CSV table of C-alpha atoms in Angstrom, one decimal:
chain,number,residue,atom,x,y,z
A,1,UNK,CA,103.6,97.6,89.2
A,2,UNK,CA,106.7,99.0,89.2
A,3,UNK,CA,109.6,97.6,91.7
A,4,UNK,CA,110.2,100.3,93.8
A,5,UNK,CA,114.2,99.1,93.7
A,6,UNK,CA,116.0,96.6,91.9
A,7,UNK,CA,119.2,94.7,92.9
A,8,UNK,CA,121.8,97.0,92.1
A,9,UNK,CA,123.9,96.3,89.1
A,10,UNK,CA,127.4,94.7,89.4
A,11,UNK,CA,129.0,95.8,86.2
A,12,UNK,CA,130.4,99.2,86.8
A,13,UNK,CA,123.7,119.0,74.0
A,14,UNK,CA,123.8,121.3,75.0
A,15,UNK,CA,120.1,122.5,74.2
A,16,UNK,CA,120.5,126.4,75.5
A,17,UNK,CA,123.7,127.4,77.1
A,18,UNK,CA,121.8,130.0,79.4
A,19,UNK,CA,120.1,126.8,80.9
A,20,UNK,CA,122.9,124.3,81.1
A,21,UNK,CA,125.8,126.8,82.2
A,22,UNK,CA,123.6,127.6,85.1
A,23,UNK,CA,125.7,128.1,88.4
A,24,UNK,CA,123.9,125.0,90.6
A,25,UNK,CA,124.9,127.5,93.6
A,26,UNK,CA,124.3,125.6,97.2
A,27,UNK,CA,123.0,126.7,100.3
A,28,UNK,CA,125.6,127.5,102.7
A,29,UNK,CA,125.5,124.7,105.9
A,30,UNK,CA,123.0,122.8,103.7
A,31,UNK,CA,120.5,123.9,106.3
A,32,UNK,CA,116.9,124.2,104.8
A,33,UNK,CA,114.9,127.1,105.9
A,34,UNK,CA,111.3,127.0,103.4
A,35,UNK,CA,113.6,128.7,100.3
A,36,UNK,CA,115.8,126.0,99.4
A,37,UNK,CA,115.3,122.4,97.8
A,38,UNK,CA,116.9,118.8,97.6
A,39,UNK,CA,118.5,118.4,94.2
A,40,UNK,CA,121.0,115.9,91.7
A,41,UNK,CA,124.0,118.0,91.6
A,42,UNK,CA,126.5,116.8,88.8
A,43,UNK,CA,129.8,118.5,89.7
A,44,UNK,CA,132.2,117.6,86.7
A,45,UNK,CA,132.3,116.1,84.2
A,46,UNK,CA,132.6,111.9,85.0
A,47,UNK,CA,132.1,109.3,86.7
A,48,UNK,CA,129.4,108.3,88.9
A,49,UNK,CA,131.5,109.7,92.2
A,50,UNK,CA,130.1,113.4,90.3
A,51,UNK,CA,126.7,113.2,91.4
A,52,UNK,CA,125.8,113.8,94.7
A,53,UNK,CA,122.6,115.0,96.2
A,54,UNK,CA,122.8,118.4,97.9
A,55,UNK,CA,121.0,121.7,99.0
A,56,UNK,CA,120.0,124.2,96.6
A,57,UNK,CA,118.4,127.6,95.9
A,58,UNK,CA,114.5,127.3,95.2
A,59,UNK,CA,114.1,128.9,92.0
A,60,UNK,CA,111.3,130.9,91.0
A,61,UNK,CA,109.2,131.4,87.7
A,62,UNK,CA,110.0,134.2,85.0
A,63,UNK,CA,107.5,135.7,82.5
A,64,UNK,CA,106.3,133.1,80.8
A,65,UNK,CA,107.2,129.9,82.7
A,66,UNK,CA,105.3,127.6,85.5
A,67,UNK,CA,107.1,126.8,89.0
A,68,UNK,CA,106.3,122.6,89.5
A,69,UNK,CA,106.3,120.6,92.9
A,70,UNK,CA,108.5,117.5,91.7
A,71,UNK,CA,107.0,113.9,91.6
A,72,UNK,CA,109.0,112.2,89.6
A,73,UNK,CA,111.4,112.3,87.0
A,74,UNK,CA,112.7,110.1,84.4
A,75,UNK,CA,116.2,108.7,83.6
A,76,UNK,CA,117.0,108.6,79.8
A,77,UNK,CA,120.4,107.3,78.3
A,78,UNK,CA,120.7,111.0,77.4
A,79,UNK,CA,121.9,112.2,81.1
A,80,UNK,CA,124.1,109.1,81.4
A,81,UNK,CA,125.8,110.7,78.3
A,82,UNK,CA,125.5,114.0,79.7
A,83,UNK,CA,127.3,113.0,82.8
A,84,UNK,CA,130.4,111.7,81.3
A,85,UNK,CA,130.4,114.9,78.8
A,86,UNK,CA,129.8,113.0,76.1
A,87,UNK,CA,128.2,115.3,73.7
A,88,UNK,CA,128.7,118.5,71.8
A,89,UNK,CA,129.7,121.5,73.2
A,90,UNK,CA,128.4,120.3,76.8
A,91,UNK,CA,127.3,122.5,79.1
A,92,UNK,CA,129.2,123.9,81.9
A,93,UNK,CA,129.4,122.6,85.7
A,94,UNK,CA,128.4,122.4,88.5
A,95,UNK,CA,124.3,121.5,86.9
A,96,UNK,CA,121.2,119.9,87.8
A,97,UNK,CA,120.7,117.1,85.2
A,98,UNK,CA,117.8,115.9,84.2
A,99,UNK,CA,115.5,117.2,80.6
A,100,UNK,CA,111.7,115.1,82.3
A,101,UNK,CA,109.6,115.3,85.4
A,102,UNK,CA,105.9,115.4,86.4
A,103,UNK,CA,104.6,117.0,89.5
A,104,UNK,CA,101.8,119.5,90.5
A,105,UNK,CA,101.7,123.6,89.5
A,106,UNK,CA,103.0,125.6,92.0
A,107,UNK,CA,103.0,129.1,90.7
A,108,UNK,CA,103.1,131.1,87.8
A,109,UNK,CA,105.1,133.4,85.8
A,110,UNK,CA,103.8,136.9,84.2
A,111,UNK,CA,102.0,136.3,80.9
A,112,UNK,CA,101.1,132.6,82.1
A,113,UNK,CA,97.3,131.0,81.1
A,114,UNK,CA,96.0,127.5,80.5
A,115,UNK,CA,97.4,126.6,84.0
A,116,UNK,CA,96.4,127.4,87.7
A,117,UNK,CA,98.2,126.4,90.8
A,118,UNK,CA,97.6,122.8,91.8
A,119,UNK,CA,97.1,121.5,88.3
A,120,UNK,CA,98.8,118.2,87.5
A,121,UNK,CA,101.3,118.5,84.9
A,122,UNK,CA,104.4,116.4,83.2
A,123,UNK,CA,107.0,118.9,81.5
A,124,UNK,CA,109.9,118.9,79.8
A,125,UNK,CA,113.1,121.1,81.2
A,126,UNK,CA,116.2,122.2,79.3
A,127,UNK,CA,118.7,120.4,82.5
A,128,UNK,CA,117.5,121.2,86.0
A,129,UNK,CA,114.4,118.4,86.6
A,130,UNK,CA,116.4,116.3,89.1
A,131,UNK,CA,115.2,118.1,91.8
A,132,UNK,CA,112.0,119.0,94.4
A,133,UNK,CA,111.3,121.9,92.3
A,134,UNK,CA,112.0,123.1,88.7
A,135,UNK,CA,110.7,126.0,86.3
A,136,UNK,CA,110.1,125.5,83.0
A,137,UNK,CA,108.7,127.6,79.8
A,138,UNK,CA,104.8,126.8,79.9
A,139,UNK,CA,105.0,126.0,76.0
A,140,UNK,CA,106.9,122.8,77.4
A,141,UNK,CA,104.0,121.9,80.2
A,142,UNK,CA,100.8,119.6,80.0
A,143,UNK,CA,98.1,119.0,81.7
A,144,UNK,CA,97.9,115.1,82.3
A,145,UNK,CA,95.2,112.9,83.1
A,146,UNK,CA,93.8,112.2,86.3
A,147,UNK,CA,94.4,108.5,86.4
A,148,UNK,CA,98.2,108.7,85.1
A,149,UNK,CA,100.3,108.3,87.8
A,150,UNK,CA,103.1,110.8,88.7
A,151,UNK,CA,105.5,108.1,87.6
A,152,UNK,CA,104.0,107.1,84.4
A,153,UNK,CA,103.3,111.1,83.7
A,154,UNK,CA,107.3,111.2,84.2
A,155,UNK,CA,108.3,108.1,81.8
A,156,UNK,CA,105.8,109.4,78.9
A,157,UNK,CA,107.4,112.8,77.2
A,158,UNK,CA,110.8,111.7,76.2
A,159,UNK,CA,109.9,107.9,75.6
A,160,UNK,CA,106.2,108.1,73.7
A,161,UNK,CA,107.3,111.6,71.9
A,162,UNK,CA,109.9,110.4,70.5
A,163,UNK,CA,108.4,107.1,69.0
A,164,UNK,CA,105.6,109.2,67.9
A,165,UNK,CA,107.8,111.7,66.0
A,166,UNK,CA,110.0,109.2,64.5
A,167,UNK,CA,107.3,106.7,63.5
A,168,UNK,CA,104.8,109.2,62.2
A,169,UNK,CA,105.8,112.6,61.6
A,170,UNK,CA,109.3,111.2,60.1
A,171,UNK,CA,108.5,107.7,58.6
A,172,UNK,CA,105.3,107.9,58.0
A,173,UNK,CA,104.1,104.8,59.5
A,174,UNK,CA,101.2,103.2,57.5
A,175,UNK,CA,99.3,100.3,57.8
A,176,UNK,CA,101.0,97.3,56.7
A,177,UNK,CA,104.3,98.7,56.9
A,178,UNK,CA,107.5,96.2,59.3
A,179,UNK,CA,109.6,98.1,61.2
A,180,UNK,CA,113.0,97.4,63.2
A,181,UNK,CA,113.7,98.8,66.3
A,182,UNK,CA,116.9,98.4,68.1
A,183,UNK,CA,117.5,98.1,72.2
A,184,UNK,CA,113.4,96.9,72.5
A,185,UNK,CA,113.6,96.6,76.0
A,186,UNK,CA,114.1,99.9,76.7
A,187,UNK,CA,111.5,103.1,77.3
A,188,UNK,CA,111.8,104.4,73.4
A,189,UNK,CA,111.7,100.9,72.3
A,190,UNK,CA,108.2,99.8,74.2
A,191,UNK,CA,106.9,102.7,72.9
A,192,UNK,CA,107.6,102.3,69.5
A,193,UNK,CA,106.0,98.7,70.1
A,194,UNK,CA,102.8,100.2,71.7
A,195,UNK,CA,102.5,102.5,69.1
A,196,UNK,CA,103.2,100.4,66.0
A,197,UNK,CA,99.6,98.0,67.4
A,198,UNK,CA,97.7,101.3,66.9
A,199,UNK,CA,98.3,100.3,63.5
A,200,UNK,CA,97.1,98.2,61.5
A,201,UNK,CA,98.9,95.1,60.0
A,202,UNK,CA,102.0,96.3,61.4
A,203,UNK,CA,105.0,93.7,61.9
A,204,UNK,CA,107.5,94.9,65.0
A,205,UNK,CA,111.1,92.8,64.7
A,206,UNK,CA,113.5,93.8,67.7
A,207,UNK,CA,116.6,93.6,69.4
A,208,UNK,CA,117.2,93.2,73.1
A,209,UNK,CA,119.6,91.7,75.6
A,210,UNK,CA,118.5,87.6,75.9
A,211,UNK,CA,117.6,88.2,79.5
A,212,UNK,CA,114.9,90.4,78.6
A,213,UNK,CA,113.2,88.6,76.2
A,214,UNK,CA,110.8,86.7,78.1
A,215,UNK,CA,109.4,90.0,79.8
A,216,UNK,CA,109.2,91.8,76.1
A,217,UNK,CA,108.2,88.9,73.8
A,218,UNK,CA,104.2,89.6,73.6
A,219,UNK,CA,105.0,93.3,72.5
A,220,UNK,CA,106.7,93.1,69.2
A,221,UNK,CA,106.1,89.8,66.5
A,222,UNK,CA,109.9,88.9,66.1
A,223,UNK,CA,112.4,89.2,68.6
A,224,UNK,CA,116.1,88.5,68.5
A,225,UNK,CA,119.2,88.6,70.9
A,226,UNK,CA,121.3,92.4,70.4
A,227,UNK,CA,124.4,90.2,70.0
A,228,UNK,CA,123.0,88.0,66.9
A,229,UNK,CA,123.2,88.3,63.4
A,230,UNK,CA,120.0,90.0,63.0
A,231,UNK,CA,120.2,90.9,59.7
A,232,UNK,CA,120.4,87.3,58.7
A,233,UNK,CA,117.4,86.4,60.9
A,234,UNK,CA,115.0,89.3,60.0
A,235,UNK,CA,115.8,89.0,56.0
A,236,UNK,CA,115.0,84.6,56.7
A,237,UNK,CA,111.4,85.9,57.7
A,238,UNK,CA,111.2,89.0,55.2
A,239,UNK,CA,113.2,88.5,52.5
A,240,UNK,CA,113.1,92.2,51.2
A,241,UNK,CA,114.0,93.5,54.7
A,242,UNK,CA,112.0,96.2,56.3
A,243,UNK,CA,110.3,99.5,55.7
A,244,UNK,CA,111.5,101.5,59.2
A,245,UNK,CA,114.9,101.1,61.2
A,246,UNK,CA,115.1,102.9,64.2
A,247,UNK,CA,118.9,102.9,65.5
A,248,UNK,CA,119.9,104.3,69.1
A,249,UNK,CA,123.2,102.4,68.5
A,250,UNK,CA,124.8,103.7,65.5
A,251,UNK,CA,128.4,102.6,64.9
A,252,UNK,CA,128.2,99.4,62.7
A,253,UNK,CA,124.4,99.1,63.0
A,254,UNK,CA,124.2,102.3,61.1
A,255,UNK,CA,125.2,100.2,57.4
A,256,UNK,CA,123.4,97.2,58.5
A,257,UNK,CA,120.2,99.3,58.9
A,258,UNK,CA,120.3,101.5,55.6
A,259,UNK,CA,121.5,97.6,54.0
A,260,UNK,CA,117.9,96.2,55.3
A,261,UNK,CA,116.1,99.0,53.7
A,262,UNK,CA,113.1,98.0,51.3
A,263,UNK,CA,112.7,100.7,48.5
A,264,UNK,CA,111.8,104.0,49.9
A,265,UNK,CA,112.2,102.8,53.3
A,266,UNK,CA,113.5,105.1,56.6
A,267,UNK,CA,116.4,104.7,58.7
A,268,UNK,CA,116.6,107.0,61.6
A,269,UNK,CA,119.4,107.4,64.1
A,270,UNK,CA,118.6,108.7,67.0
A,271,UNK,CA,121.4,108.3,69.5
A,272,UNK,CA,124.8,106.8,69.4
A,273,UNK,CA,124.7,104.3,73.2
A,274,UNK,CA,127.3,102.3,71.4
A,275,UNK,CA,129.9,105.0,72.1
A,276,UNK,CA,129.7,104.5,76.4
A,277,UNK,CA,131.4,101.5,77.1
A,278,UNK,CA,132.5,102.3,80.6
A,279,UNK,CA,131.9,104.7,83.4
A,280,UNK,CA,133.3,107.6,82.0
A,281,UNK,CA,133.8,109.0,78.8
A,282,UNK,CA,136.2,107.1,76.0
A,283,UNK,CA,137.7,108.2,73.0
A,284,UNK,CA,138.6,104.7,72.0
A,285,UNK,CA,134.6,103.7,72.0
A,286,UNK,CA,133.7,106.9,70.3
A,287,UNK,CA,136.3,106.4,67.3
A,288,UNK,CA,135.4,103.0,67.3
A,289,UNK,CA,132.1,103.7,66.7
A,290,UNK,CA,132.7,106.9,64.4
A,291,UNK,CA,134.7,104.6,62.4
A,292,UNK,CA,132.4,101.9,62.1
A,293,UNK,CA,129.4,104.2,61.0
A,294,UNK,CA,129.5,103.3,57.1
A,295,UNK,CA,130.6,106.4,55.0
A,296,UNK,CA,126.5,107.1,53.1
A,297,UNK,CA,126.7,107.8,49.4
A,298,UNK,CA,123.9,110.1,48.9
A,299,UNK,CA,123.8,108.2,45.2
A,300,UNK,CA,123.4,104.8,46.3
A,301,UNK,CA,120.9,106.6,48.4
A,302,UNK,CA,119.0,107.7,45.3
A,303,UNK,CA,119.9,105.0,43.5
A,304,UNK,CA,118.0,102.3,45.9
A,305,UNK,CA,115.1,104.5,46.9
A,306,UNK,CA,116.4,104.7,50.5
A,307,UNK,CA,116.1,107.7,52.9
A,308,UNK,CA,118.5,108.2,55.7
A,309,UNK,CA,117.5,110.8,58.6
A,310,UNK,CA,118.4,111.4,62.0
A,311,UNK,CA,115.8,112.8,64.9
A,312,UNK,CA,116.6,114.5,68.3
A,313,UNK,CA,114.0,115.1,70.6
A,314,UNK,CA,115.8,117.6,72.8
A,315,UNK,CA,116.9,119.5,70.0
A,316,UNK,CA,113.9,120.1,68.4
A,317,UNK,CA,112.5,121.8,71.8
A,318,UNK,CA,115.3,123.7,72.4
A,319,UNK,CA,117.2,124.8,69.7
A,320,UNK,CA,114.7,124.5,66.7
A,321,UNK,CA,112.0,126.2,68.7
A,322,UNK,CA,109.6,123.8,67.6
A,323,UNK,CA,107.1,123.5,70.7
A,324,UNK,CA,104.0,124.1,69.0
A,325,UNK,CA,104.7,120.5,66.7
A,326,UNK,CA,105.7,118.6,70.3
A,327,UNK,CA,102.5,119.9,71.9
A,328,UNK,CA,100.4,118.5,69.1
A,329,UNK,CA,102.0,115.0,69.7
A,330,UNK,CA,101.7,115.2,73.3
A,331,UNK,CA,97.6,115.9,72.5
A,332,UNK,CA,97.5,113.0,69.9
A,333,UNK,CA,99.4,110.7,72.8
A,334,UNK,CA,97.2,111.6,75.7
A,335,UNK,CA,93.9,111.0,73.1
A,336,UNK,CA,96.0,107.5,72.9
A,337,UNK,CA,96.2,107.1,76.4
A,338,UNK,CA,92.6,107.8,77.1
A,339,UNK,CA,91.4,105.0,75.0
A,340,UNK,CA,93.8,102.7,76.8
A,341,UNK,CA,95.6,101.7,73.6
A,342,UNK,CA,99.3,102.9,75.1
A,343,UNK,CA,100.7,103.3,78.9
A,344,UNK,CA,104.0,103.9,79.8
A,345,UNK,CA,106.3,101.0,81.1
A,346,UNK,CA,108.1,102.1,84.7
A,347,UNK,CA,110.8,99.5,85.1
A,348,UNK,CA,111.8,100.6,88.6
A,349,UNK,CA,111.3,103.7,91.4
A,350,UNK,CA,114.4,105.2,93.0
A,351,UNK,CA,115.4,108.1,95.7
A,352,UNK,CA,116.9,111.4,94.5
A,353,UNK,CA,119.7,109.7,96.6
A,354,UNK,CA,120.3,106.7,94.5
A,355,UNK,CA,120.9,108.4,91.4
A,356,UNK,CA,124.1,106.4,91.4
A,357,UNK,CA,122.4,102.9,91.6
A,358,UNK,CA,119.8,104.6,88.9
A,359,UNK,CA,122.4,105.3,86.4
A,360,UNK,CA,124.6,102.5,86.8
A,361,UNK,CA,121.0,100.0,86.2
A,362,UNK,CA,120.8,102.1,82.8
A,363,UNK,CA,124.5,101.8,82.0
A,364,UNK,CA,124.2,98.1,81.7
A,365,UNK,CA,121.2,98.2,79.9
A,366,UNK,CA,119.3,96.3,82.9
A,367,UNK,CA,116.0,98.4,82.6
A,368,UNK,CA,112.9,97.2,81.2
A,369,UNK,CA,111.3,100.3,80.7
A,370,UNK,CA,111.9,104.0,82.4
A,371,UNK,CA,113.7,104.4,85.4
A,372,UNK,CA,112.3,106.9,87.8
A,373,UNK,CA,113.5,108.6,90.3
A,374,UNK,CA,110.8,109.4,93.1
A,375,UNK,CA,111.6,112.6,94.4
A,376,UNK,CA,109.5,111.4,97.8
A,377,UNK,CA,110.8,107.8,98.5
A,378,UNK,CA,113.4,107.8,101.1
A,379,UNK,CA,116.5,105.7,100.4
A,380,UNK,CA,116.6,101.9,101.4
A,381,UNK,CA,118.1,102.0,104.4
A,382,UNK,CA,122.0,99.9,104.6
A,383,UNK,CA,121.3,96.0,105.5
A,384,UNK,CA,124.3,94.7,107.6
A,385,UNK,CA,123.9,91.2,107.3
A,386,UNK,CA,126.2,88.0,108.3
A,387,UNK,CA,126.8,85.8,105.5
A,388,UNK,CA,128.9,82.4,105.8
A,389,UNK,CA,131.1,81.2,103.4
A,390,UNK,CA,131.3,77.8,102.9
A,391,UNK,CA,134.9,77.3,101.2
A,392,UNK,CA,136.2,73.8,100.1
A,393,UNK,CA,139.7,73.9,100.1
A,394,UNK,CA,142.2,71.6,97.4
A,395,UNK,CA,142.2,68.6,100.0
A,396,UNK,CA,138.3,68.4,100.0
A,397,UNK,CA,138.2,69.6,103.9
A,398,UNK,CA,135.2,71.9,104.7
A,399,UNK,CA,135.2,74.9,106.5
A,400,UNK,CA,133.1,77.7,107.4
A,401,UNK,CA,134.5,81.4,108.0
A,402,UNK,CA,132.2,84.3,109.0
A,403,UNK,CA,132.2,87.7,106.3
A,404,UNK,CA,130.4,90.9,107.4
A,405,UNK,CA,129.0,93.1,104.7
A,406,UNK,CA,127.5,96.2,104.1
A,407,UNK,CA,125.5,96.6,101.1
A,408,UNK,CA,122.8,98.6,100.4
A,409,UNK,CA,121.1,96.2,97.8
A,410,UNK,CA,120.8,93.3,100.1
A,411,UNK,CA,117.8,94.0,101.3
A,412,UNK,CA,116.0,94.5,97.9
A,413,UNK,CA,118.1,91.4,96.3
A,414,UNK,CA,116.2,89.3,99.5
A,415,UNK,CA,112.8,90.8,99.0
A,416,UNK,CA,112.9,89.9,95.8
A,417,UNK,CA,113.8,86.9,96.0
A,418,UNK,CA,117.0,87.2,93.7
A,419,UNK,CA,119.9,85.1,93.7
A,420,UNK,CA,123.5,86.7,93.8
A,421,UNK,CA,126.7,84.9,94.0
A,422,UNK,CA,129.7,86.8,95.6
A,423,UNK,CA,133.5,84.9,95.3
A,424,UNK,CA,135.7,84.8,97.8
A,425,UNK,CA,138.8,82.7,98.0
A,426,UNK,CA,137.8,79.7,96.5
A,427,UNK,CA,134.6,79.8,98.3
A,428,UNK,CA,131.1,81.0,96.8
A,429,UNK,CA,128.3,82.5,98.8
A,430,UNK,CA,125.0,83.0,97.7
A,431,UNK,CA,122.2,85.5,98.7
């Protein structure tokens, strides 16, 4: 089950400009009065101080699109990127973030049918699902099955879509086929692993942070630290490398990839996390990482019987127009799901309000899983609590000095039994 809030972490495209430039206008007084609605409001372009929760204009469905009572919604490495502005031709600000959600049918549009009011439904939604209520297109709505949860519904259509796309409509997964997937921890990469044991005689390597590797190792057959060199490791246990790459890194992974290539093997990018190094957007990581992308010669390409393509979800849906191809995933997923053979992996629930604590846990890659945020969960309440430092000074004396803190994340860190060291002086206090 999914921890409803995890110790907080210490380490600090625009699809269709009609959506994203949205004015994300507030109610004046922030009093609520039946029309208006909680929301994530991202007000520039930033750092985490840009998001903030506040009072917004219900809106209300257009020809052709469904009104949804927000559940849930999910947190992909996406808005992080989104927030700091760190994609092309971003969208303008003030805007509801957010491209996931589940939640139950409200009303509907003119020219609306397949749906009626109360239905249970996941969606995707071109910026604006951080909220209590969103609108969407019903082309980008689904029906979902009566024992998914409203916070599995919400980790499935970015995470299992994707895989799907890449794996089969892209690579062309077949039995007996090895495939490498990077960040394996992570919502895309379970997924990919879930999918790859509907096949056949398929061999799963991965990469992941070390600490996640105990929690990960039963889903994919070889697993190695992200800071090793796995191209040595995976070519000790396959010699000829591998048939699919599936990079979310790019920068210097992108060469090492097309190098482990078998003959007509795949690599797909499909994001670039190795350009956020900090809290807000840096040139310095994004030339690092443009300059460590190797420069492709489509002749060594054709030469080696290698095939280099790139996949974005969110593109496809918005820009490309290509709905009817993500609807006949979504069936072929939820045929999946029935039989029990895949289930989305929530690593952890959070409030609308602690978006901040949400995107910071993603920032440091500390998820196993999808992050959620639970548009009904209240926020854990501030802990003061009295901790004593115990401080041994340079002539071996003892001594004992009272510290108030405030810290939201107390509470959880204690429920769940964590252990969390905090320096002060030469003294160290743990929780």
């Amino acid at each position: 089950m999914a921890k409803e809030r995890p110790e907080k972490a210490e380490e600090t495209e625009q699809m269709i400009e009609k959506e994203g430039g949205k004015e994300a206008a507030e109610v004046p007084g922030g009093a609520a009065d039946g029309r208006d609605m909680r929301a994530v409001l991202l007000s520039a372009f930033g750092g985490l101080n840009k998001l903030r929760v506040a009072r917004k204009v219900m809106p209300e469905p257009q020809d052709g699109e469904v009104k949804i009572r927000v559940k849930a919604c999910g947190l992909n490495f996406i808005d992080l990127m989104v927030r700091q502005g760190n994609i092309d031709n971003p969208p303008k600000t003030p805007l509801v973030p957010g491209f996931e959600l589940s939640g139950i049918v409200e009303a509907l549009g003119g020219n609306v049918t397949g749906f009626e009011i109360g239905d249970r439904v996941m969606a995707f939604v071109n910026y604006n699902a951080w909220a209590e209520v969103a609108c969407t297109p019903a082309e980008f709505v689904y029906k979902i099955p009566e024992d998914m949860s409203f916070s599995e519904a919400a980790a499935f259509p970015v995470n299992f879509v994707t895989a799907y796309m890449m794996l089969f409509e892209v690579a062309n997964l077949r039995e007996g086929m090895s495939v490498l997937v990077h960040s394996a921890g992570g919502g895309v990469g379970q997924a990919v692993a879930q999918l790859c044991s509907t096949v056949p005689n398929v061999t799963v390597f991965g990469t992941a942070s070390a600490f996640k590797h105990e929690a990960i190792k039963t889903s994919l057959n070889h697993l190695f630290d992200r800071n090793s060199d796995y191209v040595q490791e995976v070519k000790k246990i396959s010699p000829e490398g591998v048939d699919i790459v599936l990079d979310c890194l790019c920068g210097e992974n992108t060469g090492k990839g097309i190098g482990l290539l078998k003959p007509l093997g795949t690599y797909i990018l499909y994001g670039s996390s190795n350009m956020v190094t900090g809290e807000t957007k840096s040139f310095f990581s994004f030339a690092k990482s443009w300059w460590q992308v190797e420069k492709v010669n489509p002749i060594k390409l054709y030469e080696e019987n290698k095939v280099m393509s790139g996949f974005s979800l969110l593109n496809l849906l918005f820009k490309q127009g290509r709905a009817g191809v993500i609807r006949a995933a979504v069936d072929k997923l939820l045929a999946l799901y029935n039989q029990k053979k895949i289930k989305p992996l929530v690593d952890s629930l959070w409030a609308l309000e602690e978006v901040k604590e949400a995107m910071q846990r993603i920032h440091d890659r500390g998820n196993i899983g999808k992050l959620i945020l639970d548009v009904e969960k209240a926020p854990t309440p501030l802990v003061s609590i009295i901790l004593i430092i115990y401080c041994k000074s340079l002539l071996s004396s003892l001594w004992a000095a009272p510290l108030l803190i405030s810290c939201s994340a107390a509470a959880p860190a204690l429920e769940m039994g964590t252990v969390r060291c905090i320096e002060v002086g030469a003294g160290t206090a743990m929780l």
